[in-house]
Structure formats: C-alpha cells, structure tokens
Amino acid sequence: MIEQRIRHDWTVDEAMALFEQPLNDLLFAAQSIHREYHAPNAVQISTLLSIKTGGCPEDCKYCPQSIHYDTGLDTHNLLPVEDVVKAAERAHAAGATRFCMGAAWRSPTNSQTRRVCELVRAVKDLEMETCVTLGMLTEDQAQALAEAGLDYYNHNLDTSPDYYGEVITTRTYQDRLDTLAHVRDAGMKVCCGGIVGMGESRRDRAGLLVQLAGLPEHPESVPINNLVQAEGTPMHGSEALPPLETVRCIAVARILMPRSVIRLSAGRTDLSEEAQALCFLAGAGSIFCGDRLLTTPNPSFESDMAMFGQLGIAPQAP
Ligand code: SAM
Ligand code: DTB
Ligand code: SF4
C-alpha cells in the first residue's frame, strides 16, 4: 500500500541512514517514489517579488534584510498594488504559475495584513496561484489571508531545532510551529522548508527534514534553499556545501514526504546545470524563475528554459 509511505514518525537516525546510502541507491529510491506521486518530467515555476525590502528587526544570520547587519541593501516600504500587478503579469507571461510575495517583517500589523490581502486579490485576478511570506501570523491574520484567497503561506523552519540557536535569537522554533498551525487551521496550503550550507552538520540537515515530515500534515511545498552568501551578514564566508550534499538533501526530503513538491530554491546560481539535473533526478519538482529571488540574483529565465530544453523538462502547465 502506497499510503503506508506517508509517515510522520521518521527519526533522525532513519533520515541519517538514508543520507549515508551510496548515491546511486539514494537516487534510485528517491526517483522511484517521485514517479509514483509526481509527473517525472514536469517542473512547476514560481516567481518571487520582494514587496517590502530590508529594515527587518529579526537577527537571522543569513539574511541581508536584517537591520542588525550592514549589507548596503536598497530598502523600500510596501509596494503599491499597480507595481505588484505589473510584476505578476510579467511572471505569468514568462510561464510562472505561482507568484510569491515576500516582506521583511517580523510579523505584519493588522493594517499591513489588509494591504497584503488587496495584493493577493489583485494577483488572483490574473489566474495565478498566490503565496506570501510575511513572518509570524496570528490566527486572525491567517484567517484574513485565507479569506482573500491566498493559496500558500511560506514560513520556514530554516534548520534543525539543535542548530537553530546558532542562526536566529529573536524568535523561537515554537513561534514558527505556532504560525504554521495558524496557517493550516485557516485552511491554506503550507510552504515550509529551510536553508542548507549555514555551517550545520549533516545530522542537522536530517533533523530539519524530520521536523518537516513530523508536522501534523506534510507541507504541500518544501523549499530547500542553499545559503546565498550576502556580504555583511555573519554567514558570509561560510564554507559552501558540496553540490552532491544538496542533491542528497533533496532526495531524503523526497523520500520522507512523498506527496510534497520539493523546491530547489535559493542558491541555484552556485549550482552547475549538471548538479541541478541531479536535483531533479532526486525529486525536485519546482524552482524559482526570474532574475531575482527577493534581494539576490537568480539564473535568467532564458538560461533556465535552455536547461529545461536540454533535460527534456516541461514547465508544469497551470
Ligand atoms: N521575514 C519573513 C520571515 O522570515 O518569516 C519572510 C521573508 S524571509 C526573507 C523568507 C525566507 O527566506 C527565510 O525564512 C529564509 O529561509 C529564506 N532566506 C532568507 N535569506 C536567505 C539567504 N541568504 N539564503 C537562503 N535563504 C534565505
Ligand atoms: C524560500 O524558502 N526561499 C525564498 C522564499 N521562500 C521567500 C527566499 C529566498 C531568499 C534568498 C535571499 C534573498 O534573495 O534575499
Ligand atoms: Fe527578517 Fe525574514 Fe530576513 Fe529573518 S529572514 S531577517 S525575519 S526578512
């Protein structure tokens, strides 16, 4: 029975044993599961827009948008609806099926939430899926976003509970779990993943994936971000993760959460096309397309389409 594979009780030792298999065995297992649940040669495309940039009070050591670090970022307040709609129209024309809007807030106020609800309604009118990431939400704010028609809320666990204190001190792991519960209770889809390459151990990477798989429901979308090293942040200059470790991480995520769409998220500018091809073989089913993530560069749309052409991958139809 396939459904026996949907487990929420994975242990870190089990995930570590998967990580430590010979790469061929791990990829074979991951790709076999991928084909049972997902189209093998289709990849969903999302596009990001930073709707409020910089000036964030949180101290996430990887983030160029934190006020704690001098990163020379151009900051701006919440964008007007017309600018957001124009960006969404461009993304739609380029083939993106989901438009993701990110704001550098610890948590939005109710009036900021109402303004984001307006943005959600405007983007939904273009027949695109919507996702936003605004920081911590109350139950009522989650409900308001759901009522505006928001499809996905992105809120990452970022790393394992053990490594978390090395990365952020201004909000707790439990704060994150509480926001995820509010999003679920409001009936929205959950986009939740983390970052690798922050100096954590393989056991921490396994610990993050076990936490994600241990949520009451697996997130529909699981972004695996490679740290984008931003100058001025404490994590700038960290040792880069070997690309095959990212591949392993995607494969283990695929095995632990068979129904979820695993996104090969930030950090693709540092991955060769060959490494990305292995990530797709490992079960990645989504990427961000467009020249920019939130504040940092991403491969061009044209180069991504050329890569898809070489691999025989089709952007997933809406
Ligand atoms: N401020 C909100 C929050 O953190 O909840 C939403 C925006 S925040 C930029 C969204 C996510 O982007 C973070 O949780 C983190 O996982 C990811 N992120 C931020 N900076 C990154 C970096 N330099 N490299 C990789 N991922 C990053
Ligand atoms: C996610 O997991 N990755 C995206 C999205 N959710 C919001 C953000 C990546 C940000 C990379 C750094 C930057 O561009 O500022
Ligand atoms: Fe703020 Fe989000 Fe960056 Fe953390 S990741 S500093 S909460 S914008």
CSV table of C-alpha atoms and ligand atoms in Angstrom, one decimal:
chain,number,residue,atom,x,y,z
A,1,MET,CA,0.0,0.0,0.0
A,2,ILE,CA,1.5,3.3,-1.2
A,3,GLU,CA,-0.1,5.3,1.7
A,4,GLN,CA,2.0,3.5,4.3
A,5,ARG,CA,4.8,5.6,3.0
A,6,ILE,CA,3.1,8.8,4.3
A,7,ARG,CA,4.7,8.7,7.7
A,8,HIS,CA,5.0,11.4,10.3
A,9,ASP,CA,7.3,9.5,12.7
A,10,TRP,CA,10.6,9.4,10.9
A,11,THR,CA,13.6,9.5,13.2
A,12,VAL,CA,16.8,11.4,12.7
A,13,ASP,CA,18.7,8.1,12.7
A,14,GLU,CA,16.4,6.8,9.9
A,15,ALA,CA,17.0,10.0,7.9
A,16,MET,CA,20.7,9.8,8.5
A,17,ALA,CA,20.8,6.2,7.2
A,18,LEU,CA,19.1,7.4,4.0
A,19,PHE,CA,21.6,10.3,3.7
A,20,GLU,CA,24.5,7.8,4.1
A,21,GLN,CA,23.5,5.3,1.4
A,22,PRO,CA,25.6,5.1,-1.8
A,23,LEU,CA,24.4,8.0,-4.1
A,24,ASN,CA,23.0,5.6,-6.7
A,25,ASP,CA,20.9,3.8,-4.2
A,26,LEU,CA,19.6,7.0,-2.7
A,27,LEU,CA,18.8,8.5,-6.1
A,28,PHE,CA,17.1,5.3,-7.3
A,29,ALA,CA,14.9,5.2,-4.2
A,30,ALA,CA,14.0,8.9,-4.4
A,31,GLN,CA,13.3,8.8,-8.2
A,32,SER,CA,11.1,5.7,-7.8
A,33,ILE,CA,9.0,7.4,-5.2
A,34,HIS,CA,8.9,10.6,-7.2
A,35,ARG,CA,7.4,8.7,-10.2
A,36,GLU,CA,4.7,7.2,-8.1
A,37,TYR,CA,3.4,10.6,-6.9
A,38,HIS,CA,4.5,13.2,-9.5
A,39,ALA,CA,5.0,13.7,-13.2
A,40,PRO,CA,8.6,12.7,-13.9
A,41,ASN,CA,9.5,15.5,-16.4
A,42,ALA,CA,7.5,18.5,-15.3
A,43,VAL,CA,8.7,21.2,-13.0
A,44,GLN,CA,6.5,23.9,-11.5
A,45,ILE,CA,7.7,27.5,-11.8
A,46,SER,CA,7.2,30.2,-9.1
A,47,THR,CA,8.4,33.8,-9.3
A,48,LEU,CA,9.3,35.9,-6.3
A,49,LEU,CA,8.8,39.6,-5.6
A,50,SER,CA,10.1,41.4,-2.5
A,51,ILE,CA,7.0,43.6,-1.7
A,52,LYS,CA,8.8,45.2,1.3
A,53,THR,CA,12.6,45.1,1.4
A,54,GLY,CA,15.0,45.5,4.3
A,55,GLY,CA,14.8,47.1,7.8
A,56,CYS,CA,13.7,43.8,9.4
A,57,PRO,CA,14.2,43.7,13.3
A,58,GLU,CA,15.0,40.0,13.3
A,59,ASP,CA,18.6,38.8,13.5
A,60,CYS,CA,18.6,35.8,11.1
A,61,LYS,CA,22.4,35.5,10.5
A,62,TYR,CA,21.9,34.6,6.8
A,63,CYS,CA,19.7,37.4,5.9
A,64,PRO,CA,20.7,40.6,4.0
A,65,GLN,CA,17.4,42.2,5.1
A,66,SER,CA,18.1,42.3,8.9
A,67,ILE,CA,18.8,45.7,10.4
A,68,HIS,CA,21.4,44.0,12.6
A,69,TYR,CA,23.9,43.8,9.6
A,70,ASP,CA,25.3,46.4,7.3
A,71,THR,CA,24.6,44.9,3.8
A,72,GLY,CA,24.2,48.1,1.8
A,73,LEU,CA,20.7,46.9,0.7
A,74,ASP,CA,18.3,49.3,-1.1
A,75,THR,CA,15.2,49.2,1.2
A,76,HIS,CA,11.6,50.1,0.3
A,77,ASN,CA,8.2,50.1,2.0
A,78,LEU,CA,5.3,48.1,0.9
A,79,LEU,CA,4.9,48.4,-2.9
A,80,PRO,CA,1.7,49.8,-4.4
A,81,VAL,CA,-0.7,47.4,-5.9
A,82,GLU,CA,0.0,48.6,-9.5
A,83,ASP,CA,3.7,47.7,-9.3
A,84,VAL,CA,2.9,44.3,-7.9
A,85,VAL,CA,0.3,43.5,-10.6
A,86,LYS,CA,2.8,44.6,-13.3
A,87,ALA,CA,5.5,42.2,-11.9
A,88,ALA,CA,2.9,39.4,-11.7
A,89,GLU,CA,1.8,39.9,-15.3
A,90,ARG,CA,5.4,39.7,-16.4
A,91,ALA,CA,5.9,36.5,-14.4
A,92,HIS,CA,2.7,35.0,-15.8
A,93,ALA,CA,3.7,35.8,-19.4
A,94,ALA,CA,7.0,34.1,-18.8
A,95,GLY,CA,5.3,30.9,-17.6
A,96,ALA,CA,5.2,31.1,-13.8
A,97,THR,CA,2.1,29.5,-12.3
A,98,ARG,CA,2.6,30.9,-8.8
A,99,PHE,CA,3.5,34.4,-7.7
A,100,CYS,CA,5.2,34.6,-4.3
A,101,MET,CA,5.4,37.9,-2.4
A,102,GLY,CA,7.9,38.3,0.5
A,103,ALA,CA,8.0,41.1,3.1
A,104,ALA,CA,10.9,41.7,5.5
A,105,TRP,CA,8.7,41.8,8.7
A,106,ARG,CA,8.9,40.0,12.0
A,107,SER,CA,5.1,39.9,11.9
A,108,PRO,CA,2.7,42.1,10.0
A,109,THR,CA,0.3,44.5,11.7
A,110,ASN,CA,-3.4,44.1,11.0
A,111,SER,CA,-3.4,47.0,8.6
A,112,GLN,CA,-0.4,45.7,6.8
A,113,THR,CA,-2.2,42.3,6.5
A,114,ARG,CA,-5.2,44.1,5.0
A,115,ARG,CA,-3.0,45.7,2.4
A,116,VAL,CA,-1.4,42.3,1.5
A,117,CYS,CA,-4.9,40.9,1.2
A,118,GLU,CA,-5.5,43.5,-1.5
A,119,LEU,CA,-2.4,42.4,-3.3
A,120,VAL,CA,-3.5,38.8,-3.1
A,121,ARG,CA,-6.9,39.6,-4.6
A,122,ALA,CA,-5.2,41.6,-7.5
A,123,VAL,CA,-2.8,38.7,-8.3
A,124,LYS,CA,-5.5,36.1,-8.2
A,125,ASP,CA,-7.4,38.1,-10.8
A,126,LEU,CA,-4.6,37.2,-13.2
A,127,GLU,CA,-5.4,33.5,-12.6
A,128,MET,CA,-2.1,32.8,-10.9
A,129,GLU,CA,-1.6,30.9,-7.6
A,130,THR,CA,-0.5,33.1,-4.8
A,131,CYS,CA,2.0,32.7,-2.0
A,132,VAL,CA,3.1,35.2,0.6
A,133,THR,CA,5.7,35.2,3.4
A,134,LEU,CA,5.3,37.9,6.0
A,135,GLY,CA,6.8,36.5,9.2
A,136,MET,CA,4.7,35.3,12.2
A,137,LEU,CA,0.9,35.5,11.9
A,138,THR,CA,-1.9,35.5,14.4
A,139,GLU,CA,-4.9,33.2,13.9
A,140,ASP,CA,-7.0,36.2,12.7
A,141,GLN,CA,-4.4,37.3,10.3
A,142,ALA,CA,-4.1,33.8,8.8
A,143,GLN,CA,-7.9,33.7,8.5
A,144,ALA,CA,-8.0,37.1,6.7
A,145,LEU,CA,-5.4,36.0,4.2
A,146,ALA,CA,-7.3,32.7,3.6
A,147,GLU,CA,-10.5,34.7,3.0
A,148,ALA,CA,-8.6,36.9,0.5
A,149,GLY,CA,-8.0,33.7,-1.4
A,150,LEU,CA,-4.3,33.2,-0.6
A,151,ASP,CA,-3.3,29.7,-1.8
A,152,TYR,CA,0.1,29.2,0.1
A,153,TYR,CA,1.8,30.7,3.1
A,154,ASN,CA,5.6,30.3,3.2
A,155,HIS,CA,7.2,30.1,6.7
A,156,ASN,CA,10.4,28.1,7.0
A,157,LEU,CA,11.7,26.2,10.0
A,158,ASP,CA,15.2,27.1,8.5
A,159,THR,CA,17.2,24.4,10.3
A,160,SER,CA,17.2,21.7,13.0
A,161,PRO,CA,16.0,22.6,16.5
A,162,ASP,CA,19.6,21.8,17.7
A,163,TYR,CA,21.3,24.3,15.3
A,164,TYR,CA,18.5,26.9,15.4
A,165,GLY,CA,20.1,29.0,18.2
A,166,GLU,CA,23.2,29.5,16.1
A,167,VAL,CA,21.1,31.1,13.4
A,168,ILE,CA,18.4,33.2,15.0
A,169,THR,CA,17.8,34.5,18.5
A,170,THR,CA,14.8,36.9,18.1
A,171,ARG,CA,12.1,34.2,17.5
A,172,THR,CA,11.8,30.6,18.7
A,173,TYR,CA,11.3,27.4,16.9
A,174,GLN,CA,8.0,27.1,18.7
A,175,ASP,CA,7.0,30.6,17.3
A,176,ARG,CA,7.4,29.1,13.9
A,177,LEU,CA,5.4,26.0,14.6
A,178,ASP,CA,2.6,28.2,16.0
A,179,THR,CA,2.4,30.2,12.8
A,180,LEU,CA,2.4,27.1,10.7
A,181,ALA,CA,-0.5,25.8,12.8
A,182,HIS,CA,-2.5,29.0,12.3
A,183,VAL,CA,-1.9,28.8,8.5
A,184,ARG,CA,-3.2,25.2,8.5
A,185,ASP,CA,-6.1,25.9,10.7
A,186,ALA,CA,-7.2,28.7,8.3
A,187,GLY,CA,-7.2,26.1,5.5
A,188,MET,CA,-4.3,27.4,3.4
A,189,LYS,CA,-1.5,25.3,1.9
A,190,VAL,CA,1.8,25.3,3.7
A,191,CYS,CA,5.1,26.1,2.0
A,192,CYS,CA,7.8,25.2,4.6
A,193,GLY,CA,11.4,24.2,4.3
A,194,GLY,CA,14.8,25.5,5.3
A,195,ILE,CA,18.3,26.5,4.4
A,196,VAL,CA,21.4,24.3,4.0
A,197,GLY,CA,25.0,25.4,3.8
A,198,MET,CA,24.9,27.5,7.0
A,199,GLY,CA,27.7,25.5,8.7
A,200,GLU,CA,25.3,22.9,10.1
A,201,SER,CA,26.1,19.2,10.2
A,202,ARG,CA,24.5,16.5,8.1
A,203,ARG,CA,22.7,15.4,11.2
A,204,ASP,CA,21.2,18.9,11.4
A,205,ARG,CA,20.0,18.7,7.8
A,206,ALA,CA,18.4,15.3,8.7
A,207,GLY,CA,16.9,16.9,11.8
A,208,LEU,CA,15.3,19.7,9.7
A,209,LEU,CA,13.8,17.2,7.3
A,210,VAL,CA,12.5,15.0,10.2
A,211,GLN,CA,10.8,18.1,11.7
A,212,LEU,CA,9.1,19.0,8.4
A,213,ALA,CA,7.9,15.4,8.0
A,214,GLY,CA,6.8,15.3,11.6
A,215,LEU,CA,4.3,18.2,11.1
A,216,PRO,CA,0.6,17.1,11.5
A,217,GLU,CA,0.4,17.3,7.7
A,218,HIS,CA,3.3,17.4,5.4
A,219,PRO,CA,3.8,20.8,3.8
A,220,GLU,CA,2.5,20.8,0.2
A,221,SER,CA,5.6,22.7,-0.8
A,222,VAL,CA,9.1,22.2,0.7
A,223,PRO,CA,11.7,24.8,-0.4
A,224,ILE,CA,15.3,23.6,0.1
A,225,ASN,CA,17.4,26.8,-0.1
A,226,ASN,CA,21.1,26.8,-0.4
A,227,LEU,CA,22.6,29.7,1.6
A,228,VAL,CA,23.0,32.7,-0.6
A,229,GLN,CA,26.0,34.4,1.0
A,230,ALA,CA,25.3,38.0,1.3
A,231,GLU,CA,28.2,40.4,2.2
A,232,GLY,CA,27.8,41.9,5.6
A,233,THR,CA,25.8,39.0,7.1
A,234,PRO,CA,27.5,36.9,9.8
A,235,MET,CA,27.3,33.9,7.5
A,236,HIS,CA,29.1,35.5,4.6
A,237,GLY,CA,32.3,33.5,4.0
A,238,SER,CA,30.8,30.2,5.4
A,239,GLU,CA,32.2,27.0,3.7
A,240,ALA,CA,30.0,26.2,0.7
A,241,LEU,CA,28.1,22.9,0.8
A,242,PRO,CA,29.3,20.4,-1.8
A,243,PRO,CA,26.6,20.2,-4.5
A,244,LEU,CA,26.1,16.5,-4.1
A,245,GLU,CA,25.1,17.1,-0.4
A,246,THR,CA,22.3,19.4,-1.7
A,247,VAL,CA,21.3,16.5,-4.1
A,248,ARG,CA,21.2,14.1,-1.1
A,249,CYS,CA,19.2,16.5,0.9
A,250,ILE,CA,16.5,16.8,-1.8
A,251,ALA,CA,16.4,13.0,-2.2
A,252,VAL,CA,15.9,12.5,1.5
A,253,ALA,CA,13.2,15.1,1.6
A,254,ARG,CA,11.5,13.4,-1.4
A,255,ILE,CA,11.6,10.0,0.4
A,256,LEU,CA,10.3,11.4,3.8
A,257,MET,CA,7.5,13.5,2.2
A,258,PRO,CA,6.4,11.6,-1.0
A,259,ARG,CA,3.4,13.8,-1.8
A,260,SER,CA,5.1,17.2,-1.2
A,261,VAL,CA,6.6,19.3,-4.1
A,262,ILE,CA,10.2,19.8,-3.2
A,263,ARG,CA,11.6,23.1,-4.5
A,264,LEU,CA,15.2,23.6,-5.5
A,265,SER,CA,15.0,27.1,-4.1
A,266,ALA,CA,17.6,29.8,-3.5
A,267,GLY,CA,21.3,29.2,-4.4
A,268,ARG,CA,21.0,27.9,-8.0
A,269,THR,CA,23.5,30.5,-9.3
A,270,ASP,CA,26.1,28.4,-7.5
A,271,LEU,CA,25.0,25.1,-8.9
A,272,SER,CA,26.0,23.8,-12.3
A,273,GLU,CA,23.3,22.5,-14.7
A,274,GLU,CA,24.6,19.0,-14.1
A,275,ALA,CA,24.1,19.4,-10.3
A,276,GLN,CA,20.6,20.8,-10.9
A,277,ALA,CA,19.9,17.9,-13.2
A,278,LEU,CA,20.8,15.6,-10.3
A,279,CYS,CA,18.5,17.6,-8.0
A,280,PHE,CA,15.6,17.0,-10.5
A,281,LEU,CA,16.5,13.3,-10.6
A,282,ALA,CA,16.4,13.3,-6.8
A,283,GLY,CA,12.9,14.6,-6.9
A,284,ALA,CA,12.9,18.4,-7.1
A,285,GLY,CA,9.6,19.4,-8.8
A,286,SER,CA,9.7,23.2,-8.6
A,287,ILE,CA,12.1,26.2,-8.9
A,288,PHE,CA,12.0,29.9,-8.7
A,289,CYS,CA,12.4,31.6,-12.1
A,290,GLY,CA,13.3,35.2,-12.8
A,291,ASP,CA,16.5,37.3,-12.5
A,292,ARG,CA,16.0,38.0,-8.8
A,293,LEU,CA,15.0,36.0,-5.7
A,294,LEU,CA,14.0,38.6,-3.1
A,295,THR,CA,17.2,40.7,-3.0
A,296,THR,CA,19.8,38.4,-4.6
A,297,PRO,CA,20.4,37.2,-8.1
A,298,ASN,CA,18.9,34.1,-9.7
A,299,PRO,CA,19.6,32.5,-13.1
A,300,SER,CA,17.9,34.2,-16.0
A,301,PHE,CA,14.6,32.9,-17.3
A,302,GLU,CA,16.2,32.2,-20.7
A,303,SER,CA,19.0,30.1,-19.2
A,304,ASP,CA,16.5,28.1,-17.2
A,305,MET,CA,14.4,27.4,-20.3
A,306,ALA,CA,17.6,26.3,-22.1
A,307,MET,CA,18.4,24.0,-19.2
A,308,PHE,CA,14.9,22.5,-19.3
A,309,GLY,CA,15.3,22.0,-23.1
A,310,GLN,CA,18.5,20.0,-22.5
A,311,LEU,CA,16.8,17.9,-19.8
A,312,GLY,CA,13.5,17.4,-21.7
A,313,ILE,CA,11.7,19.0,-18.8
A,314,ALA,CA,8.5,20.9,-19.4
A,315,PRO,CA,7.3,23.8,-17.2
A,316,GLN,CA,4.2,22.4,-15.4
A,317,ALA,CA,1.0,23.6,-17.0
A,318,PRO,CA,-1.3,25.7,-14.8
B,1,SAM,N1,10.5,37.9,7.0
B,1,SAM,C1,9.8,36.8,6.8
B,1,SAM,C2,10.3,35.6,7.6
B,1,SAM,O1,11.5,35.4,7.7
B,1,SAM,O2,9.5,34.8,8.1
B,1,SAM,C3,9.6,36.4,5.3
B,1,SAM,C4,10.8,36.7,4.4
B,1,SAM,S1,12.2,35.7,4.6
B,1,SAM,C5,13.4,36.5,3.5
B,1,SAM,C6,11.8,34.1,3.9
B,1,SAM,C7,12.8,33.0,3.9
B,1,SAM,O3,13.9,33.3,3.0
B,1,SAM,C8,13.6,32.8,5.2
B,1,SAM,O4,12.8,32.1,6.1
B,1,SAM,C9,14.8,32.0,4.8
B,1,SAM,O5,14.5,30.6,4.9
B,1,SAM,C10,15.0,32.5,3.3
B,1,SAM,N2,16.2,33.2,3.2
B,1,SAM,C11,16.5,34.5,3.6
B,1,SAM,N3,17.7,34.8,3.3
B,1,SAM,C12,18.3,33.8,2.7
B,1,SAM,C13,19.6,33.5,2.2
B,1,SAM,N4,20.6,34.5,2.2
B,1,SAM,N5,19.9,32.4,1.6
B,1,SAM,C14,18.9,31.4,1.5
B,1,SAM,N6,17.7,31.6,2.0
B,1,SAM,C15,17.4,32.7,2.6
B,2,DTB,C1,12.1,30.4,0.4
B,2,DTB,O1,12.1,29.4,1.1
B,2,DTB,N1,13.0,31.0,-0.3
B,2,DTB,C2,12.6,32.2,-0.9
B,2,DTB,C3,11.2,32.3,-0.4
B,2,DTB,N2,11.0,31.2,0.4
B,2,DTB,C4,10.6,33.6,0.1
B,2,DTB,C5,13.5,33.4,-0.4
B,2,DTB,C6,15.0,33.2,-0.8
B,2,DTB,C7,15.7,34.4,-0.4
B,2,DTB,C8,17.1,34.4,-0.8
B,2,DTB,C9,17.8,35.6,-0.4
B,2,DTB,C10,17.3,36.9,-1.0
B,2,DTB,O2,17.1,37.0,-2.2
B,2,DTB,O3,17.1,37.9,-0.3
B,3,SF4,FE1,13.7,39.3,8.7
B,3,SF4,FE2,12.8,37.2,7.4
B,3,SF4,FE3,15.3,38.2,6.9
B,3,SF4,FE4,14.7,37.0,9.2
B,3,SF4,S1,14.6,36.0,7.2
B,3,SF4,S2,15.8,38.9,9.0
B,3,SF4,S3,12.6,37.6,9.6
B,3,SF4,S4,13.4,39.2,6.5
